[in-house]
């Protein structure tokens, strides 16, 4: 039931980000960044109505189909940062983070690039909440610039836990729940025997070779790779309601 | 009755070089900037700052007074990373003690509760444990498996704590009026002394509850506070809702001053090397 309108790449990415939350139920969906937030709102407005989402601050809001609210948000709960840590440590959260670097097993770097941590080549924002997030609840990633600079063999600093950090029966390891990576080229997951990143779907017009060339480690590539699901007509309509000013257009490297 | 009303300079006179100072607020939100500016004008050096960092860490990195940063991030919100902090890190100029955001909260909580550590899994499987020598693990769940491993969030005992709140009385009872107290109460409780707040307005105790609107906003009490500075605009250029939002144009100027030593000196002459009354006057006519 795809629409005769041509879905843009940001639209396709927004739907792929929304799909990350399918089946999550009554948890805090915490996508970080404009396009992941649009994807989260789209998921809640359609197939994941039980998700809870923040206003970007201390409130959980009930409004679905809008990026901003002209008459103010409909508050459904108070969730200041210390409550968010409790949500996080209780496991009732699914975060979509970015990454400066990401390796095949899902180790994430958000802090610094360079061989000497005491004097990095490039300092980034810091560990933020990545260690606590990745050891407590579902985590997905949004990478708007799929390249060998991001997808590296070894990250310089591990800020977010990867799959291979713990033995299978480890009490902490059992809480690791890395889900998906959505990029401007494709959707990836760790549904492979040794938990290496696997090509889950290709965005329309993208080839396997393109993805492989833009990835700095050996990717698991199934024999048949489907095309990423296209937005439905209803989803395209909703994207216009959620993001009427077109914020999403500038969020993806085309 | 203790007289706790002070000026920014009184606060700075109580601080010492080498202190570990906790700063309240979060990123570019409700930071005690007038006291940070007074520190920046002072001869204090070798400071360790513990914070959900923003321009507090950035500014003191720019002046060279910061020797050690204990932080989960250093962000200006609308500008993802404080460029002064980035410059100091890339120059290898400061000792970096990274924390997970939640781990930092547990460290403050442990200090406030006077226990040496609190257990958590935040940090396991990451490089935090290798890169931050203050962090270590404990093995053994006394109620379960002897093999289970936890990160021991160390008590972050502070020599001083400084926060900016919305209203207070002269004795240090204070309230926040914005959406989030952040961890200001924990910073104040984690400090062994030298606990200072700046506020937008000092009001009679009798008026505090009405001003707060609900008793649930009266979250800082006088047993947690040694000194109160009344400074309208004291959090500028960070946000202090509902009194004022972030001054984004000013913040861009602050960030741009990290571009070169000359740009920083010019910013410093205009906005740091002046007293706070003059600063507020200049901001008002911008």
XYZ file of C-alpha atoms in Angstrom:
540
model
C 0.000 0.000 0.000
C 2.787 2.408 -0.851
C 1.849 5.852 -2.021
C 2.244 7.204 -5.546
C 4.204 10.061 -3.983
C 7.938 9.272 -3.955
C 9.196 8.784 -0.446
C 12.384 10.734 0.244
C 15.410 9.152 1.893
C 14.670 10.972 5.194
C 11.116 9.579 5.060
C 12.456 6.056 4.533
C 14.956 6.498 7.372
C 12.216 7.867 9.653
C 10.119 4.754 9.020
C 13.147 2.494 9.579
C 13.759 4.294 12.885
C 10.094 3.908 13.802
C 10.369 0.167 13.076
C 13.071 -0.088 15.784
C 10.315 0.413 18.374
C 7.806 -2.102 16.996
C 6.623 -4.438 19.758
C 8.319 -2.505 22.590
C 5.080 -1.943 24.522
C 4.811 0.410 27.502
C 8.372 1.683 27.841
C 10.102 5.017 27.318
C 11.129 5.306 23.692
C 14.062 7.719 23.850
C 15.309 8.505 20.361
C 18.038 11.176 20.442
C 18.241 13.698 17.603
C 15.597 15.198 15.291
C 15.113 12.308 12.840
C 15.063 9.546 15.494
C 12.497 11.636 17.441
C 10.360 11.926 14.305
C 10.665 8.149 13.853
C 9.669 7.536 17.466
C 6.614 9.778 17.183
C 5.639 8.030 13.965
C 5.879 4.627 15.676
C 3.633 5.790 18.522
C 1.142 7.399 16.168
C 0.786 4.126 14.242
C 1.830 0.615 15.333
C 3.310 1.264 18.821
C 0.677 3.339 20.661
C 1.787 2.302 24.152
C 5.250 3.902 23.929
C 6.030 6.748 26.301
C 8.054 9.732 25.079
C 9.615 12.859 26.561
C 9.258 16.478 25.522
C 13.056 16.613 25.445
C 13.034 17.750 29.055
C 11.466 16.572 32.294
C 8.003 15.654 31.007
C 6.483 12.587 29.401
C 3.917 13.771 26.907
C 0.896 12.045 25.421
C 0.912 13.886 22.074
C 1.871 11.718 19.116
C 1.553 13.401 15.801
C 3.550 16.580 16.208
C 7.130 17.644 16.597
C 6.125 20.760 18.539
C 2.830 21.728 20.112
C 1.355 25.127 19.458
C -0.926 24.942 22.469
C 1.572 23.191 24.692
C 2.136 19.493 25.204
C -0.290 17.130 26.907
C 1.644 16.079 29.981
C 1.082 12.509 31.146
C 3.900 12.116 33.681
C 6.809 13.882 35.360
C 10.172 12.384 34.442
C 13.141 14.531 35.532
C 16.649 13.216 34.878
C 16.876 11.250 38.088
C 13.627 9.465 37.224
C 15.063 8.753 33.789
C 18.000 6.974 35.413
C 15.519 4.853 37.348
C 13.659 4.046 34.123
C 16.993 3.235 32.510
C 18.265 0.963 35.282
C 14.880 -0.724 35.485
C 15.238 -1.661 31.845
C 12.023 0.018 30.657
C 13.639 2.136 27.946
C 14.797 1.880 24.347
C 17.325 4.509 23.357
C 18.463 5.459 19.863
C 21.904 7.011 20.165
C 24.452 8.304 17.692
C 28.037 7.162 17.488
C 31.307 8.719 16.413
C 32.585 5.170 15.824
C 30.857 1.778 15.906
C 32.427 -1.660 15.448
C 31.058 -4.988 14.195
C 30.021 -6.132 17.670
C 28.326 -2.859 18.548
C 31.006 -1.209 20.656
C 30.213 2.501 20.458
C 32.491 5.521 20.797
C 30.918 8.827 21.747
C 33.857 10.349 23.666
C 37.128 10.875 21.816
C 39.052 9.870 18.701
C 42.809 9.321 18.715
C 45.365 6.868 20.059
C 46.067 8.805 23.299
C 43.002 9.398 25.453
C 44.893 11.948 27.568
C 45.337 14.074 24.455
C 42.784 13.024 21.850
C 42.948 14.071 18.211
C 39.300 15.045 18.474
C 37.314 15.302 21.686
C 33.591 14.596 21.499
C 30.869 15.073 24.080
C 31.911 12.370 26.555
C 30.563 9.048 27.776
C 27.152 10.673 28.495
C 24.750 7.907 29.566
C 26.034 5.308 27.101
C 27.592 2.846 29.596
C 24.447 2.751 31.739
C 22.102 2.641 28.752
C 23.790 -0.223 26.943
C 24.072 -2.452 30.029
C 20.454 -1.919 31.080
C 18.044 -1.709 28.170
C 17.387 -1.848 24.452
C 19.743 0.257 22.352
C 19.669 1.127 18.658
C 21.847 3.512 16.684
C 21.240 6.178 14.042
C 24.159 6.868 11.702
C 23.279 9.549 9.112
C 26.685 9.291 7.386
C 27.469 5.607 6.782
C 31.228 5.548 6.136
C 34.465 3.799 7.032
C 35.172 6.650 9.454
C 32.183 5.585 11.541
C 32.129 1.819 10.991
C 35.623 0.860 12.115
C 37.392 -2.382 12.957
C 38.209 -1.141 16.478
C 36.750 1.897 18.210
C 39.252 4.177 19.972
C 37.165 4.411 23.165
C 34.383 2.017 24.165
C 31.582 4.162 25.623
C 28.710 1.779 24.798
C 28.849 -1.970 25.409
C 29.185 -4.381 22.478
C 27.914 -7.946 22.273
C 31.246 -9.644 22.895
C 31.921 -7.858 26.225
C 30.461 -10.635 28.372
C 30.156 -14.416 28.451
C 26.730 -15.703 27.357
C 25.700 -16.672 30.914
C 27.035 -13.505 32.552
C 24.527 -11.751 34.826
C 25.353 -8.348 33.339
C 25.685 -9.668 29.791
C 22.124 -10.964 29.893
C 20.940 -7.356 30.121
C 22.696 -6.258 26.923
C 20.060 -5.732 24.225
C 21.506 -4.164 21.076
C 18.793 -4.017 18.440
C 19.410 -2.204 15.165
C 21.496 0.359 13.335
C 19.714 2.595 10.853
C 21.965 4.488 8.429
C 21.507 6.639 5.335
C 22.229 3.506 3.256
C 20.647 0.570 5.041
C 19.371 -1.116 8.190
C 21.732 -3.389 10.130
C 21.210 -5.758 13.059
C 23.149 -8.347 15.048
C 20.992 -11.321 14.073
C 23.984 -13.448 13.040
C 25.633 -16.491 14.642
C 28.573 -14.598 16.158
C 26.705 -11.358 16.771
C 28.489 -9.443 14.045
C 26.652 -6.645 12.269
C 24.419 -8.063 9.554
C 22.873 -6.285 6.608
C 19.148 -6.419 7.319
C 17.797 -4.324 4.457
C 18.976 -1.898 1.795
C 17.338 1.462 1.227
C 15.934 1.722 -2.333
C 18.659 2.213 -4.951
C 21.533 1.244 -2.634
C 23.672 -1.779 -3.544
C 25.371 -4.318 -1.297
C 28.726 -3.242 -2.738
C 28.064 0.364 -1.734
C 27.396 -0.644 1.864
C 30.388 -2.993 1.988
C 32.650 -0.244 0.616
C 31.403 2.208 3.242
C 31.975 -0.226 6.116
C 35.416 -0.648 7.662
C 34.957 -4.251 8.765
C 33.564 -7.457 7.321
C 29.797 -7.233 7.330
C 27.538 -10.289 7.455
C 25.662 -10.195 4.125
C 22.830 -12.721 3.637
C 22.215 -14.175 0.192
C 18.998 -12.254 -0.200
C 18.859 -8.759 1.241
C 15.392 -7.179 1.134
C 14.648 -3.557 0.375
C 13.864 -1.391 3.428
C 10.108 -1.036 3.865
C 8.744 2.049 2.110
C 6.451 4.454 3.947
C 2.726 3.867 3.529
C 0.450 6.671 2.356
C -0.737 7.097 5.938
C 2.845 7.337 7.160
C 3.726 9.965 4.560
C 0.686 11.970 5.683
C 1.731 11.620 9.312
C 5.292 12.699 8.597
C 3.896 15.952 7.232
C 1.921 16.422 10.444
C 4.799 15.451 12.750
C 7.370 17.511 10.855
C 5.491 20.156 8.837
C 8.539 22.399 8.408
C 10.658 19.601 6.973
C 13.329 19.407 9.669
C 14.011 15.843 8.528
C 15.236 16.894 5.091
C 18.607 18.057 6.402
C 19.219 15.167 8.769
C 20.553 12.595 6.311
C 23.607 12.558 4.072
C 22.080 11.985 0.639
C 20.654 33.326 63.567
C 23.335 32.723 60.967
C 23.666 35.497 58.390
C 24.273 33.764 55.115
C 23.855 36.499 52.518
C 27.108 36.913 50.593
C 28.491 38.360 47.363
C 30.190 36.339 44.650
C 33.535 37.685 45.844
C 32.765 36.598 49.421
C 32.196 33.081 48.099
C 35.441 33.085 46.135
C 37.319 34.301 49.224
C 36.155 31.160 51.033
C 37.418 28.823 48.317
C 40.989 27.539 48.045
C 43.197 26.392 45.210
C 43.218 22.620 44.799
C 39.627 22.200 45.963
C 37.157 19.713 44.491
C 34.092 21.786 43.636
C 30.734 20.376 42.555
C 28.642 22.593 40.294
C 24.868 22.138 39.963
C 22.695 22.540 36.868
C 22.956 20.460 33.694
C 24.785 21.366 30.463
C 23.691 24.937 29.630
C 20.853 24.982 32.149
C 20.735 26.852 35.475
C 24.498 27.090 36.002
C 25.778 29.439 38.767
C 27.587 31.548 36.163
C 28.054 34.730 38.243
C 30.082 32.740 40.780
C 31.924 30.911 37.973
C 32.813 34.310 36.495
C 34.075 35.471 39.920
C 36.230 32.326 40.149
C 37.517 33.072 36.632
C 38.657 36.536 37.848
C 40.342 35.111 40.948
C 43.781 33.631 41.594
C 42.311 30.199 42.404
C 44.088 27.410 40.527
C 44.321 23.628 40.333
C 40.564 23.130 40.648
C 38.757 19.823 40.251
C 35.243 20.393 38.926
C 32.548 17.734 39.300
C 29.564 18.499 37.090
C 26.997 17.639 34.482
C 29.194 19.992 32.579
C 28.635 23.048 30.466
C 30.229 26.486 30.464
C 31.327 25.962 34.077
C 33.928 23.420 32.985
C 34.459 25.188 29.650
C 35.148 28.631 31.106
C 37.523 27.369 33.789
C 39.298 25.262 31.157
C 39.731 28.426 29.089
C 41.245 30.329 32.040
C 43.549 27.432 32.876
C 42.179 27.148 36.426
C 40.686 23.716 35.791
C 43.141 20.915 36.383
C 40.741 17.969 36.554
C 37.271 17.405 35.092
C 34.949 14.795 36.622
C 32.001 14.701 34.221
C 29.574 12.736 32.086
C 29.561 15.343 29.308
C 30.489 18.965 28.685
C 27.693 20.314 26.515
C 26.045 23.653 25.770
C 22.834 21.862 24.630
C 22.292 23.818 21.408
C 26.052 23.435 20.836
C 26.770 19.758 21.422
C 30.251 20.150 22.941
C 31.790 23.145 24.738
C 34.614 24.151 22.370
C 36.793 25.492 25.206
C 36.670 22.070 26.824
C 37.424 20.433 23.492
C 40.468 22.690 23.019
C 41.785 21.940 26.512
C 41.343 18.201 26.018
C 43.031 18.200 22.621
C 45.930 20.170 24.098
C 46.248 17.555 26.844
C 45.856 20.413 29.325
C 43.525 18.777 31.853
C 43.236 15.513 33.707
C 40.118 13.819 32.404
C 37.982 11.648 34.663
C 35.082 10.432 32.571
C 31.889 9.179 34.209
C 28.630 7.742 32.979
C 25.838 10.243 33.797
C 24.097 7.845 36.163
C 27.360 6.696 37.716
C 28.088 10.337 38.579
C 24.724 10.589 40.327
C 25.508 7.461 42.353
C 28.889 8.943 43.333
C 27.179 12.059 44.658
C 24.538 9.933 46.387
C 27.216 7.773 48.040
C 28.979 10.875 49.371
C 25.683 12.306 50.615
C 24.839 9.033 52.372
C 28.399 8.695 53.750
C 29.007 5.266 52.256
C 32.232 4.621 50.278
C 30.505 3.390 47.131
C 27.259 2.239 45.576
C 27.101 -0.744 43.223
C 25.971 -0.462 39.627
C 26.502 -2.172 36.289
C 27.016 1.133 34.451
C 30.554 1.026 33.103
C 30.961 -2.750 32.773
C 32.161 -3.740 29.323
C 33.310 -0.200 28.468
C 36.618 1.686 28.676
C 35.438 3.797 31.630
C 37.177 1.473 34.071
C 40.483 1.694 32.236
C 40.386 5.423 31.536
C 39.205 6.627 34.933
C 41.656 5.460 37.623
C 39.174 6.469 40.330
C 36.830 3.662 39.267
C 37.102 0.049 40.263
C 34.911 -3.045 40.387
C 33.826 -5.268 43.254
C 33.316 -8.965 42.858
C 30.646 -10.945 44.608
C 26.959 -10.522 45.265
C 26.593 -11.280 49.008
C 22.969 -12.303 48.321
C 23.752 -14.309 45.185
C 26.620 -15.352 42.977
C 30.177 -14.871 44.279
C 31.227 -14.311 40.679
C 29.011 -11.370 39.884
C 30.892 -8.139 39.137
C 29.742 -4.578 39.774
C 31.222 -1.152 39.271
C 31.683 0.532 42.651
C 30.530 4.104 42.065
C 32.959 5.943 44.364
C 31.672 8.508 46.864
C 32.372 11.882 45.227
C 32.986 13.876 48.372
C 33.142 17.561 47.525
C 35.099 20.352 49.257
C 32.532 22.818 47.969
C 29.246 22.844 46.068
C 27.789 25.758 44.097
C 24.290 25.866 42.577
C 21.961 28.469 41.093
C 18.314 28.318 42.144
C 15.323 30.546 41.553
C 14.316 31.838 44.981
C 15.707 31.567 48.515
C 15.314 33.201 51.892
C 18.265 34.732 53.741
C 18.837 31.514 55.649
C 19.292 29.306 52.567
C 15.901 27.656 52.144
C 15.473 27.597 48.386
C 13.215 26.449 45.579
C 13.532 25.687 41.883
C 10.814 26.966 39.541
C 11.889 25.284 36.299
C 11.095 21.783 35.081
C 13.963 19.923 36.757
C 15.980 20.318 39.963
C 18.668 18.234 38.212
C 21.020 16.988 40.955
C 21.492 20.248 42.853
C 20.315 18.783 46.166
C 22.770 15.897 45.796
C 25.673 18.247 45.053
C 24.854 20.283 48.162
C 24.557 17.133 50.289
C 27.784 15.632 48.882
C 29.834 18.621 50.067
C 31.484 18.611 53.481
C 31.242 22.412 53.675
C 31.419 25.507 51.476
C 27.884 25.005 50.143
C 26.783 28.083 48.233
C 23.734 28.981 46.184
C 23.087 31.984 44.020
C 19.448 32.853 43.397
C 17.427 35.160 41.188
C 15.792 36.732 44.217
C 15.982 36.568 48.017
C 12.498 36.667 49.535
C 11.060 36.340 53.053
C 10.635 32.763 54.299
C 6.952 33.521 54.640
C 6.695 33.976 50.842
C 8.692 30.923 49.768
C 5.837 28.429 49.541
C 3.565 30.780 47.641
C 6.373 31.650 45.244
C 7.178 27.961 44.734
C 3.518 27.146 44.123
C 3.858 23.730 45.767
C 5.865 22.418 48.696
C 7.376 19.856 46.331
C 9.581 22.583 44.899
C 11.094 23.408 48.324
C 13.879 20.908 47.801
C 16.860 22.798 49.220
C 16.784 23.583 52.914
C 19.027 25.784 55.043
C 20.877 22.825 56.591
C 22.278 22.214 53.101
C 23.462 25.801 52.497
C 26.248 27.943 53.988
C 25.841 31.047 51.858
C 23.294 32.750 49.604
C 24.138 35.198 46.808
C 21.263 37.260 45.408
C 21.961 37.818 41.730
C 19.199 38.363 39.178
C 20.539 36.986 35.912
C 23.132 34.994 37.825
C 22.758 31.986 35.519
C 23.180 34.040 32.327
C 23.924 32.930 29.571
C 22.552 29.524 30.560
C 18.787 29.102 30.878
C 16.903 29.671 34.110
C 13.234 29.076 33.351
C 10.734 30.530 34.014
C 12.820 33.635 34.750
C 14.695 33.575 31.439
C 15.740 31.308 28.608
C 19.221 30.642 27.301
C 20.914 33.620 25.601
C 21.772 31.716 22.430
C 23.430 34.686 20.718
C 25.695 35.244 23.716
C 26.428 31.537 23.951
C 27.502 31.497 20.295
C 29.892 34.369 21.080
C 31.283 32.471 24.060
C 31.756 29.358 21.910
C 33.355 31.325 19.069
C 35.919 32.744 21.490
C 37.556 29.297 21.584
C 38.717 29.816 17.997
C 42.002 31.544 18.886
C 43.906 33.001 21.868
C 43.108 36.477 20.533
C 39.377 35.741 20.349
C 39.452 34.404 23.893
C 41.347 37.456 25.200
C 38.816 39.764 23.581
C 35.898 37.830 25.100
C 37.661 37.764 28.442
C 38.226 41.536 28.445
C 34.602 42.232 27.549
C 32.813 39.689 29.706
C 35.050 38.216 32.423
C 37.460 40.926 33.562
C 34.623 43.190 34.693
C 32.636 43.018 37.903
C 29.287 41.267 37.914
C 27.221 44.477 38.197
C 28.921 45.770 35.062
C 28.405 42.398 33.341
C 24.673 42.477 34.014
C 24.465 46.107 32.820
C 26.205 45.231 29.556
C 23.990 42.190 29.018
C 20.902 44.347 29.550
C 21.858 46.756 26.756
C 23.059 44.159 24.246
